[in-house]
Amino acid sequence: MFRIEADRARFREIVRGRIRSDLKKYLSTAELIAKHGERAVSVPVPQIELPHFQFGENQKGGVGQGPGQKGEALDEGGQGEEGVGAAGDSEGRHILEVEVELAELAEMLGRELELPRIQPRGKREIQSDGGRYSGIRNSGPDSLRHFRRTYRQALKRTIAAGEWDPQHPRVVPERDDFRFRARRSQPVPDSSAVIFHMMDVSGSMGREQKEIVRIEAFWIDTWLRSQYQNIEVVYIVHDALAKQVDHDAFFHLRESGGTKISSAYELCLKLIQEHFRPEDWNIYPFHYSDGDNWSARDTERCITLLRDEILPRVNQFCYGQVKSAYGSGQFKKDLDDALGSDERVVTSSVAERGDIAQAIRAFLGKGR
Amino acid sequence: MSLARRNSGELAPHLRHWAERIEHVARAVKLDFFPLDFQLLDAADVNGIAAYGGFPVRYPSWRFGMEFERLDKSYTWGLSKIYELVINNDPVVAYLVRSNSDSEQKLVMAHVCGHADFFKHNCWFAATDRHMLDTMATHATKIRRSTDRFGLETVERFLDLALSVENLLDPYLPLRAHLRRTREPDPDLPRVTRTAAPTYDIVGFLVENAPLEAWQREILALVRAEAYYFQPQRMTRIMNEGWASFWHSRILTGGVLDASEIVDFADCHSGATLQSPGRVNPYKLGIELWRYAEERGEDIFRLRRIHNDASLLDELIDEGFVAREQLFVFGRNTRSGKNEVQDRDWRKVKTRLLADLAWGGLPQIELVEVDSDRELVLAHHHDGRDLQLAKAADTLVRLEALWKAPVRLETLEDGQPKRLRCERGEVRVEELAKPADKPAQPS
């Protein structure tokens, strides 16, 4: 659809602030929420809302539906549902919200970005027997009875027998209708993987840059988790010095000062050597920065470290460059020049949130 | 040229067969509609058309690009999916998504018959433009012509200004005008159409009276026309969706689905009418209203002709319905900061629903007068819901840019009368004296 793409391109230009700066004050980021269990995944969507006369957000309530005693608090889980008063413009546009499991989410990600499933590395095909109840059989213990399939079968039989009455849709399953889940073993490429997320937290990495890294890291974790039974995630932050931190600190820490990327690579290498033998682990280091490094000398040091020490031990090394107001973006160029021909190295650059999908595709698209 | 045609997808033969069969069943149960034109499209294309409000021929704007971005992302991440899109037009155009399963397509086609009947017979749609596809294309041509002459950014900026005031309209005006027109004995009589204060049709007033250049007036007029075209859909969403769902279940379970599809149908149907805990789903409320009306022995065809959401709810909702549907009024508990169930009294539920639906769901803002200094005086008729003042202030700035003279608005915030006055892009908020306190009401 060519026309809408032109409108979308113009919208993106506005969001990036290249044109129509008068609209900037109306720009906000809404989030689409996918829920899976307790956690929610948000997909950010930029929005520009032209001012209108409208009712305040904090209206004094509304009308709800469901059980509950007077004074009982409502579940606020639902996001962005339309109330009765707020009506959309177009008629008959039916939007169905779905809940997603993490595994499904990974699958969708894989399908959407056409990610290949990961090929086992080297000879180590430890075929772990992934016993999963994904098959269906006609007999089995009651505890494995598949309610939906049983019901469906019973319904088919009812209809075939001409007993179906739409006014009284009653279906009584019989013994022959019962269906049971069956165990099916699936070869799983390998069992364990470790992800290193390394991030530059020097002064030039702002909140937006970290947010981009957070989203990217989340999806990478989600995908790799769907490919391996056992995942360890190691977080490393660095400015001129590197240190290992926990998940929380990784996304919230803000340091300042210079940037010495080699410090992170050294720490990563040290951890690999001490804890994650390449024979037992699939290793995925990811590094995110805005592309500034302290000196060309240090960049050389990084390249040597990668080429001689890190690359031989890992499945793939990924560098994601996040565009910031101050970053020069030199590091990606240097990496590409020195190691671009090595297929274990993948680099990508992200200027804004919309580019994240492309970056993930680049990182995970090789199936390594 | 038209995109609809370029991307048009003929229905596969078996779907065409079903479309005919379903249409036949629909007409047999006394639904009546303009000819149906089903188009089969890929999901991405349907998202594109949905972004244009259903009109692939609509004028270009970043706003549609924004909407597309949202729909496309939401679809890509599997968060939502559009099943169908129906356009109020003669013929009725309905877009089906190619990836729907056959039973979903049947459901959608039956659903479309319900909407199409509603479009044709509900009185609020009587005055809508039934050739809106052509009209939208004409609007697009006008905007492109201006763009060629004055530049994209100039036209776009003005269009954006116009869109800020597009909801300042009188939801009852088109029907009033339509009735007057159709009952007028002599169509050649000169019609007095000038919009004068006081009026709710503020956009109409601006089109006629604001000091605009010809091309600007043209754009404001077409923005107004499109807003009035969509307004009845906002005013009848519950009824319309309910009506379509009510009939699709009836048509489908009455022999159109084959046996193995019943489960799929149940799945798909329950997805669309699912209510999330604590919230009213307009689709669900709508279908239950029609079922209730039928049980009470009402003439549902008559009800669908003469009502809008507010008046239908007023007609139908009673103690029994509120109890059956477990409706309640909720509100924010100021101490816990959470919304909680406040009341299950059916009268309160009904009052609340009607308040939310009154005036087409819009704040009721009236142009009171143009005072002796050419200042535009607006009043917000407060119904218990405050305006968002920051947004209101921004809107006033944009109104002033259109009117080219100061603009002021009187409203209430937390019961305190306030006046917002905009002059040269600056908005000042002034507190006004409270009207004499009413005697306290027993609660």
Tab-separated table of C-alpha atoms in Angstrom, chain B residues 5-413:
chain	number	residue	atom	x	y	z
B	5	ARG	CA	-9.582	-0.811	-7.303
B	6	ARG	CA	-5.885	-1.420	-7.692
B	7	ASN	CA	-5.711	-3.648	-4.648
B	8	SER	CA	-9.128	-5.036	-5.040
B	9	GLY	CA	-9.443	-8.684	-4.375
B	10	GLU	CA	-12.224	-10.591	-5.937
B	11	LEU	CA	-13.805	-13.035	-3.592
B	12	ALA	CA	-12.811	-16.609	-4.167
B	13	PRO	CA	-15.677	-18.561	-5.754
B	14	HIS	CA	-16.579	-20.440	-2.598
B	15	LEU	CA	-16.644	-17.188	-0.614
B	16	ARG	CA	-18.762	-15.527	-3.240
B	17	HIS	CA	-21.142	-18.406	-2.941
B	18	TRP	CA	-21.314	-17.887	0.794
B	19	ALA	CA	-21.692	-14.137	0.428
B	20	GLU	CA	-24.752	-14.698	-1.750
B	21	ARG	CA	-26.173	-17.274	0.566
B	22	ILE	CA	-25.669	-15.113	3.652
B	23	GLU	CA	-27.126	-12.082	1.929
B	24	HIS	CA	-30.111	-14.179	1.015
B	25	VAL	CA	-30.605	-15.373	4.583
B	26	ALA	CA	-30.167	-11.807	5.844
B	27	ARG	CA	-32.830	-10.477	3.527
B	28	ALA	CA	-35.098	-13.366	4.505
B	29	VAL	CA	-34.932	-12.266	8.162
B	30	LYS	CA	-36.010	-8.791	6.982
B	31	LEU	CA	-32.694	-7.012	6.958
B	32	ASP	CA	-32.592	-4.506	4.143
B	33	PHE	CA	-29.527	-2.828	2.751
B	34	PHE	CA	-27.815	-1.204	-0.186
B	35	PRO	CA	-25.879	-3.591	-2.433
B	36	LEU	CA	-22.837	-5.089	-0.729
B	37	ASP	CA	-19.404	-4.907	-2.248
B	38	PHE	CA	-17.017	-7.305	-0.520
B	39	GLN	CA	-13.321	-6.827	-1.081
B	40	LEU	CA	-10.723	-9.345	-0.033
B	41	LEU	CA	-7.466	-7.765	1.113
B	42	ASP	CA	-4.269	-8.620	2.934
B	43	ALA	CA	-4.089	-7.638	6.572
B	44	ALA	CA	-1.537	-4.914	5.907
B	45	ASP	CA	-3.786	-3.327	3.299
B	46	VAL	CA	-6.782	-3.466	5.577
B	47	ASN	CA	-4.711	-1.705	8.210
B	48	GLY	CA	-3.865	0.922	5.635
B	49	ILE	CA	-7.492	1.478	4.738
B	50	ALA	CA	-8.552	1.478	8.371
B	51	ALA	CA	-5.966	4.201	8.982
B	52	TYR	CA	-7.801	6.355	6.449
B	53	GLY	CA	-11.023	5.823	8.395
B	54	GLY	CA	-12.088	3.297	5.789
B	55	PHE	CA	-11.453	5.448	2.732
B	56	PRO	CA	-8.426	4.511	0.670
B	57	VAL	CA	-9.052	7.609	-1.446
B	58	ARG	CA	-8.826	10.028	1.480
B	59	TYR	CA	-6.503	13.017	1.419
B	60	PRO	CA	-2.914	12.448	2.501
B	61	SER	CA	-2.004	13.401	6.061
B	62	TRP	CA	0.555	12.398	8.627
B	63	ARG	CA	-2.326	11.626	10.974
B	64	PHE	CA	-3.332	8.667	8.864
B	65	GLY	CA	0.302	7.596	8.761
B	66	MET	CA	0.309	7.726	12.547
B	67	GLU	CA	-2.814	5.623	12.782
B	68	PHE	CA	-1.318	3.145	10.344
B	69	GLU	CA	1.835	2.932	12.413
B	70	ARG	CA	-0.246	2.032	15.445
B	71	LEU	CA	-2.411	-0.519	13.659
B	72	ASP	CA	0.501	-2.022	11.846
B	73	LYS	CA	2.620	-2.394	14.967
B	74	SER	CA	-0.258	-3.752	16.906
B	75	TYR	CA	-0.897	-6.296	14.193
B	76	THR	CA	2.776	-7.146	13.769
B	77	TRP	CA	3.160	-7.897	17.441
B	78	GLY	CA	0.030	-9.952	17.454
B	79	LEU	CA	-1.810	-7.624	19.798
B	80	SER	CA	-4.812	-6.980	17.706
B	81	LYS	CA	-6.288	-7.843	14.409
B	82	ILE	CA	-8.936	-6.220	12.304
B	83	TYR	CA	-11.483	-8.711	11.052
B	84	GLU	CA	-13.423	-6.424	8.810
B	85	LEU	CA	-14.134	-2.881	7.919
B	86	VAL	CA	-17.504	-1.626	6.732
B	87	ILE	CA	-18.116	1.678	5.007
B	88	ASN	CA	-21.423	3.529	5.108
B	89	ASN	CA	-21.810	4.124	1.400
B	90	ASP	CA	-24.044	3.054	-1.469
B	91	PRO	CA	-22.972	0.407	-2.303
B	92	VAL	CA	-21.768	-0.621	1.141
B	93	VAL	CA	-18.097	-1.475	0.870
B	94	ALA	CA	-16.803	-4.146	3.218
B	95	TYR	CA	-13.213	-5.232	3.402
B	96	LEU	CA	-12.462	-8.784	4.437
B	97	VAL	CA	-9.053	-9.912	5.563
B	98	ARG	CA	-7.588	-12.635	3.417
B	99	SER	CA	-6.047	-14.458	6.358
B	100	ASN	CA	-9.397	-14.990	8.095
B	101	SER	CA	-10.536	-18.567	8.189
B	102	ASP	CA	-13.606	-19.453	6.160
B	103	SER	CA	-15.824	-19.533	9.205
B	104	GLU	CA	-14.506	-16.130	10.243
B	105	GLN	CA	-15.341	-14.801	6.800
B	106	LYS	CA	-18.873	-16.083	7.132
B	107	LEU	CA	-19.218	-14.435	10.497
B	108	VAL	CA	-17.891	-11.189	9.122
B	109	MET	CA	-20.198	-11.257	6.107
B	110	ALA	CA	-23.218	-11.839	8.316
B	111	HIS	CA	-22.026	-9.049	10.601
B	112	VAL	CA	-21.661	-6.714	7.640
B	113	CYS	CA	-25.289	-7.353	6.660
B	114	GLY	CA	-26.317	-6.113	10.105
B	115	HIS	CA	-24.268	-2.925	9.801
B	116	ALA	CA	-25.481	-2.314	6.277
B	117	ASP	CA	-29.098	-2.569	7.365
B	118	PHE	CA	-28.397	-0.201	10.222
B	119	PHE	CA	-26.717	2.344	7.970
B	120	LYS	CA	-29.649	2.366	5.629
B	121	HIS	CA	-32.427	2.550	8.181
B	122	ASN	CA	-31.235	4.336	11.285
B	123	CYS	CA	-32.537	7.889	11.126
B	124	TRP	CA	-29.267	9.444	12.252
B	125	PHE	CA	-27.658	8.157	9.090
B	126	ALA	CA	-30.422	9.522	6.892
B	127	ALA	CA	-28.541	12.738	6.278
B	128	THR	CA	-25.146	11.145	5.712
B	129	ASP	CA	-23.547	11.288	2.319
B	130	ARG	CA	-24.148	7.915	0.663
B	131	HIS	CA	-21.505	8.600	-1.922
B	132	MET	CA	-18.840	9.350	0.605
B	133	LEU	CA	-16.200	7.382	-1.312
B	134	ASP	CA	-16.581	9.849	-4.184
B	135	THR	CA	-16.820	12.814	-1.846
B	136	MET	CA	-13.658	11.795	-0.015
B	137	ALA	CA	-11.882	11.525	-3.346
B	138	THR	CA	-13.062	15.028	-4.250
B	139	HIS	CA	-11.815	16.329	-0.907
B	140	ALA	CA	-8.454	14.733	-1.575
B	141	THR	CA	-8.297	16.416	-4.975
B	142	LYS	CA	-9.056	19.789	-3.413
B	143	ILE	CA	-6.363	19.370	-0.827
B	144	ARG	CA	-3.838	18.242	-3.415
B	145	ARG	CA	-4.655	21.230	-5.572
B	146	SER	CA	-4.057	23.596	-2.672
B	147	THR	CA	-0.879	21.738	-1.827
B	148	ASP	CA	0.405	22.273	-5.351
B	149	ARG	CA	-0.322	25.972	-5.139
B	150	PHE	CA	0.674	26.854	-1.604
B	151	GLY	CA	3.069	24.148	-0.575
B	152	LEU	CA	2.661	21.037	1.534
B	153	GLU	CA	3.625	22.560	4.846
B	154	THR	CA	1.332	25.601	4.543
B	155	VAL	CA	-1.665	23.461	3.708
B	156	GLU	CA	-0.808	20.847	6.289
B	157	ARG	CA	-0.516	23.441	9.048
B	158	PHE	CA	-3.900	24.841	8.216
B	159	LEU	CA	-5.425	21.394	8.013
B	160	ASP	CA	-4.041	20.627	11.457
B	161	LEU	CA	-5.612	23.812	12.799
B	162	ALA	CA	-8.923	22.843	11.295
B	163	LEU	CA	-8.721	19.375	12.818
B	164	SER	CA	-8.374	20.841	16.281
B	165	VAL	CA	-11.871	22.240	16.049
B	166	GLU	CA	-13.535	19.465	14.044
B	167	ASN	CA	-15.457	18.207	17.052
B	168	LEU	CA	-17.096	21.575	17.689
B	169	LEU	CA	-20.269	20.580	15.961
B	170	ASP	CA	-23.938	20.109	16.607
B	171	PRO	CA	-24.673	16.381	16.495
B	172	TYR	CA	-28.370	17.005	15.897
B	173	LEU	CA	-27.945	19.506	13.098
B	174	PRO	CA	-27.753	17.156	10.091
B	175	LEU	CA	-30.911	15.295	11.036
B	176	ARG	CA	-32.758	18.566	11.689
B	177	ALA	CA	-31.655	19.928	8.353
B	178	HIS	CA	-32.570	16.693	6.632
B	179	LEU	CA	-36.071	16.690	8.071
B	180	ARG	CA	-36.562	20.314	7.129
B	181	ARG	CA	-35.354	19.588	3.607
B	182	THR	CA	-37.420	16.508	3.043
B	183	ARG	CA	-40.549	18.141	4.376
B	184	GLU	CA	-40.146	21.385	2.535
B	185	PRO	CA	-42.875	21.688	-0.080
B	186	ASP	CA	-40.912	23.704	-2.566
B	187	PRO	CA	-37.253	22.796	-3.015
B	188	ASP	CA	-36.654	26.000	-4.977
B	189	LEU	CA	-37.447	28.195	-2.023
B	190	PRO	CA	-34.359	30.108	-0.966
B	191	ARG	CA	-32.919	28.364	2.056
B	192	VAL	CA	-31.637	30.357	4.950
B	193	THR	CA	-28.464	28.515	5.794
B	194	ARG	CA	-26.271	31.102	7.407
B	195	THR	CA	-25.011	29.958	10.752
B	196	ALA	CA	-25.505	32.629	13.403
B	197	ALA	CA	-24.711	32.774	17.081
B	198	PRO	CA	-25.770	31.245	19.331
B	199	THR	CA	-24.886	27.910	17.768
B	200	TYR	CA	-23.191	24.614	18.499
B	201	ASP	CA	-22.050	24.293	14.918
B	202	ILE	CA	-18.921	26.294	15.611
B	203	VAL	CA	-17.005	24.853	12.666
B	204	GLY	CA	-19.874	25.826	10.402
B	205	PHE	CA	-19.832	29.314	11.870
B	206	LEU	CA	-16.106	29.606	11.228
B	207	VAL	CA	-16.470	28.367	7.660
B	208	GLU	CA	-18.910	31.178	6.991
B	209	ASN	CA	-17.573	33.975	9.119
B	210	ALA	CA	-13.880	33.579	9.880
B	211	PRO	CA	-11.572	35.831	7.846
B	212	LEU	CA	-10.056	33.033	5.774
B	213	GLU	CA	-8.637	32.764	2.314
B	214	ALA	CA	-10.687	30.848	-0.201
B	215	TRP	CA	-8.569	27.698	-0.069
B	216	GLN	CA	-8.628	27.745	3.721
B	217	ARG	CA	-12.386	28.065	3.771
B	218	GLU	CA	-12.580	25.137	1.379
B	219	ILE	CA	-10.445	22.965	3.650
B	220	LEU	CA	-12.334	23.902	6.799
B	221	ALA	CA	-15.596	23.107	5.015
B	222	LEU	CA	-14.425	19.675	3.957
B	223	VAL	CA	-13.078	18.869	7.404
B	224	ARG	CA	-16.501	19.789	8.719
B	225	ALA	CA	-18.257	17.615	6.154
B	226	GLU	CA	-16.135	14.617	7.095
B	227	ALA	CA	-16.707	15.196	10.794
B	228	TYR	CA	-20.470	15.298	10.254
B	229	TYR	CA	-20.241	12.146	8.190
B	230	PHE	CA	-18.574	10.235	11.030
B	231	GLN	CA	-20.646	11.749	13.834
B	232	PRO	CA	-23.660	9.372	13.568
B	233	GLN	CA	-21.307	6.415	13.920
B	234	ARG	CA	-20.098	7.818	17.224
B	235	MET	CA	-23.652	8.384	18.385
B	236	THR	CA	-24.861	4.870	17.588
B	237	ARG	CA	-21.860	2.689	18.174
B	238	ILE	CA	-23.419	0.524	20.881
B	239	MET	CA	-26.632	0.003	18.939
B	240	ASN	CA	-24.916	-0.508	15.626
B	241	GLU	CA	-22.381	-3.021	16.886
B	242	GLY	CA	-25.032	-4.733	18.947
B	243	TRP	CA	-27.352	-4.900	15.960
B	244	ALA	CA	-24.689	-6.409	13.725
B	245	SER	CA	-23.656	-8.966	16.355
B	246	PHE	CA	-27.251	-9.813	17.187
B	247	TRP	CA	-27.956	-10.604	13.557
B	248	HIS	CA	-24.731	-12.385	12.756
B	249	SER	CA	-25.370	-14.917	15.498
B	250	ARG	CA	-28.882	-15.417	14.274
B	251	ILE	CA	-27.919	-15.764	10.622
B	252	LEU	CA	-25.017	-18.094	11.298
B	253	THR	CA	-26.557	-20.453	13.783
B	254	GLY	CA	-29.600	-20.606	11.557
B	255	GLY	CA	-27.932	-22.936	9.106
B	256	VAL	CA	-25.158	-21.010	7.425
B	257	LEU	CA	-22.292	-22.539	9.343
B	258	ASP	CA	-21.505	-26.160	8.834
B	259	ALA	CA	-21.248	-28.294	11.902
B	260	SER	CA	-17.495	-28.320	12.294
B	261	GLU	CA	-17.417	-24.535	12.237
B	262	ILE	CA	-19.624	-23.987	15.229
B	263	VAL	CA	-16.685	-24.245	17.609
B	264	ASP	CA	-14.651	-21.758	15.600
B	265	PHE	CA	-17.593	-19.449	15.563
B	266	ALA	CA	-18.050	-19.739	19.296
B	267	ASP	CA	-14.371	-18.931	19.765
B	268	CYS	CA	-14.342	-15.979	17.459
B	269	HIS	CA	-17.646	-14.627	18.643
B	270	SER	CA	-16.712	-14.837	22.287
B	271	GLY	CA	-13.454	-13.041	21.528
B	272	ALA	CA	-15.225	-10.060	20.039
B	273	THR	CA	-17.883	-9.812	22.677
B	274	LEU	CA	-15.594	-10.627	25.547
B	275	GLN	CA	-15.818	-8.218	28.395
B	276	SER	CA	-12.728	-7.369	30.288
B	277	PRO	CA	-13.357	-7.492	33.990
B	278	GLY	CA	-14.908	-4.347	35.317
B	279	ARG	CA	-15.379	-2.585	32.031
B	280	VAL	CA	-18.353	-2.309	29.790
B	281	ASN	CA	-17.713	-3.619	26.328
B	282	PRO	CA	-19.934	-1.647	23.974
B	283	TYR	CA	-20.342	-4.630	21.647
B	284	LYS	CA	-21.478	-6.841	24.471
B	285	LEU	CA	-23.752	-4.193	25.919
B	286	GLY	CA	-25.216	-3.636	22.464
B	287	ILE	CA	-26.066	-7.249	21.723
B	288	GLU	CA	-27.558	-7.736	25.170
B	289	LEU	CA	-29.731	-4.656	24.704
B	290	TRP	CA	-31.197	-6.045	21.500
B	291	ARG	CA	-31.786	-9.442	23.058
B	292	TYR	CA	-33.500	-7.762	25.961
B	293	ALA	CA	-35.636	-5.652	23.664
B	294	GLU	CA	-36.720	-8.724	21.761
B	295	GLU	CA	-37.586	-10.602	24.947
B	296	ARG	CA	-39.703	-7.679	26.046
B	297	GLY	CA	-41.612	-7.993	22.808
B	298	GLU	CA	-40.488	-4.668	21.392
B	299	ASP	CA	-40.431	-4.007	17.665
B	300	ILE	CA	-36.681	-4.054	17.306
B	301	PHE	CA	-36.769	-2.855	13.712
B	302	ARG	CA	-38.609	0.248	14.818
B	303	LEU	CA	-36.177	0.813	17.687
B	304	ARG	CA	-33.203	0.567	15.355
B	305	ARG	CA	-34.788	3.164	13.101
B	306	ILE	CA	-35.603	5.893	15.567
B	307	HIS	CA	-32.926	5.762	18.240
B	308	ASN	CA	-29.360	6.667	18.960
B	309	ASP	CA	-27.326	5.103	21.778
B	310	ALA	CA	-28.489	7.559	24.395
B	311	SER	CA	-32.177	7.373	23.557
B	312	LEU	CA	-32.160	3.585	23.159
B	313	LEU	CA	-30.549	3.102	26.535
B	314	ASP	CA	-33.043	5.509	27.991
B	315	GLU	CA	-35.841	3.465	26.485
B	316	LEU	CA	-34.602	0.026	27.451
B	317	ILE	CA	-32.534	0.098	30.583
B	318	ASP	CA	-34.460	-0.820	33.678
B	319	GLU	CA	-33.898	-2.621	36.927
B	320	GLY	CA	-34.026	-6.048	35.331
B	321	PHE	CA	-31.446	-5.271	32.688
B	322	VAL	CA	-28.989	-3.710	35.104
B	323	ALA	CA	-29.259	-6.698	37.430
B	324	ARG	CA	-28.916	-9.223	34.622
B	325	GLU	CA	-25.900	-7.555	33.091
B	326	GLN	CA	-24.345	-6.869	36.488
B	327	LEU	CA	-23.822	-3.219	35.703
B	328	PHE	CA	-22.488	-0.869	38.329
B	329	VAL	CA	-21.206	2.647	38.745
B	330	PHE	CA	-17.574	2.946	39.674
B	331	GLY	CA	-15.549	5.858	40.869
B	332	ARG	CA	-12.185	6.708	42.226
B	333	ASN	CA	-11.654	6.220	45.907
B	334	THR	CA	-9.645	9.284	46.835
B	335	ARG	CA	-7.933	7.508	49.689
B	336	SER	CA	-6.754	4.378	47.907
B	337	GLY	CA	-6.491	6.059	44.505
B	338	LYS	CA	-8.190	3.051	42.978
B	339	ASN	CA	-11.415	2.741	41.101
B	340	GLU	CA	-14.012	0.855	43.016
B	341	VAL	CA	-17.590	-0.271	42.743
B	342	GLN	CA	-19.751	2.532	44.085
B	343	ASP	CA	-23.317	1.686	43.352
B	344	ARG	CA	-25.524	-0.969	41.841
B	345	ASP	CA	-28.700	1.045	41.939
B	346	TRP	CA	-30.103	0.801	38.433
B	347	ARG	CA	-31.189	4.433	38.306
B	348	LYS	CA	-27.677	5.615	39.054
B	349	VAL	CA	-26.219	3.245	36.478
B	350	LYS	CA	-28.627	4.520	33.888
B	351	THR	CA	-28.026	8.176	34.688
B	352	ARG	CA	-24.322	7.643	34.432
B	353	LEU	CA	-24.522	5.821	31.103
B	354	LEU	CA	-26.750	8.488	29.647
B	355	ALA	CA	-24.436	11.242	30.831
B	356	ASP	CA	-21.497	9.534	29.121
B	357	LEU	CA	-23.400	9.215	25.878
B	358	ALA	CA	-25.123	12.566	25.785
B	359	TRP	CA	-24.232	14.959	23.014
B	360	GLY	CA	-22.541	12.270	21.001
B	361	GLY	CA	-19.954	11.764	23.735
B	362	LEU	CA	-18.495	15.219	23.159
B	363	PRO	CA	-18.206	18.151	25.532
B	364	GLN	CA	-21.118	20.436	24.814
B	365	ILE	CA	-19.621	23.712	23.754
B	366	GLU	CA	-21.716	26.548	22.461
B	367	LEU	CA	-20.778	29.684	20.621
B	368	VAL	CA	-22.724	32.233	22.632
B	369	GLU	CA	-21.960	35.390	20.733
B	370	VAL	CA	-19.415	37.511	18.988
B	371	ASP	CA	-19.070	40.519	21.236
B	372	SER	CA	-18.659	44.118	20.189
B	373	ASP	CA	-14.865	43.748	19.982
B	374	ARG	CA	-15.283	40.770	17.616
B	375	GLU	CA	-14.245	38.477	20.442
B	376	LEU	CA	-15.599	34.928	20.141
B	377	VAL	CA	-17.449	33.905	23.298
B	378	LEU	CA	-17.815	30.166	24.002
B	379	ALA	CA	-19.535	28.438	26.880
B	380	HIS	CA	-19.043	24.882	28.025
B	381	HIS	CA	-22.308	23.431	29.285
B	382	HIS	CA	-20.959	21.491	32.189
B	383	ASP	CA	-22.565	18.115	32.827
B	384	GLY	CA	-20.458	17.117	35.788
B	385	ARG	CA	-17.383	16.303	33.749
B	386	ASP	CA	-14.562	18.827	33.656
B	387	LEU	CA	-12.668	19.707	30.532
B	388	GLN	CA	-8.975	19.055	30.390
B	389	LEU	CA	-7.954	22.649	30.856
B	390	ALA	CA	-4.469	22.451	29.379
B	391	LYS	CA	-5.844	20.932	26.200
B	392	ALA	CA	-8.683	23.447	26.190
B	393	ALA	CA	-6.150	26.262	26.406
B	394	ASP	CA	-4.183	24.842	23.465
B	395	THR	CA	-7.388	24.536	21.499
B	396	LEU	CA	-8.273	28.157	22.197
B	397	VAL	CA	-4.919	29.242	20.816
B	398	ARG	CA	-5.709	27.402	17.630
B	399	LEU	CA	-9.231	28.775	17.497
B	400	GLU	CA	-7.815	32.252	17.787
B	401	ALA	CA	-5.494	31.508	14.883
B	402	LEU	CA	-8.540	30.652	12.778
B	403	TRP	CA	-10.760	33.469	13.995
B	404	LYS	CA	-7.957	36.055	14.080
B	405	ALA	CA	-9.377	37.774	17.129
B	406	PRO	CA	-9.433	36.879	20.832
B	407	VAL	CA	-11.458	33.886	21.971
B	408	ARG	CA	-12.789	33.103	25.413
B	409	LEU	CA	-14.429	30.092	27.019
B	410	GLU	CA	-16.317	29.751	30.258
B	411	THR	CA	-16.315	26.426	32.046
B	412	LEU	CA	-16.166	24.876	35.505
B	413	GLU	CA	-13.318	23.130	37.200
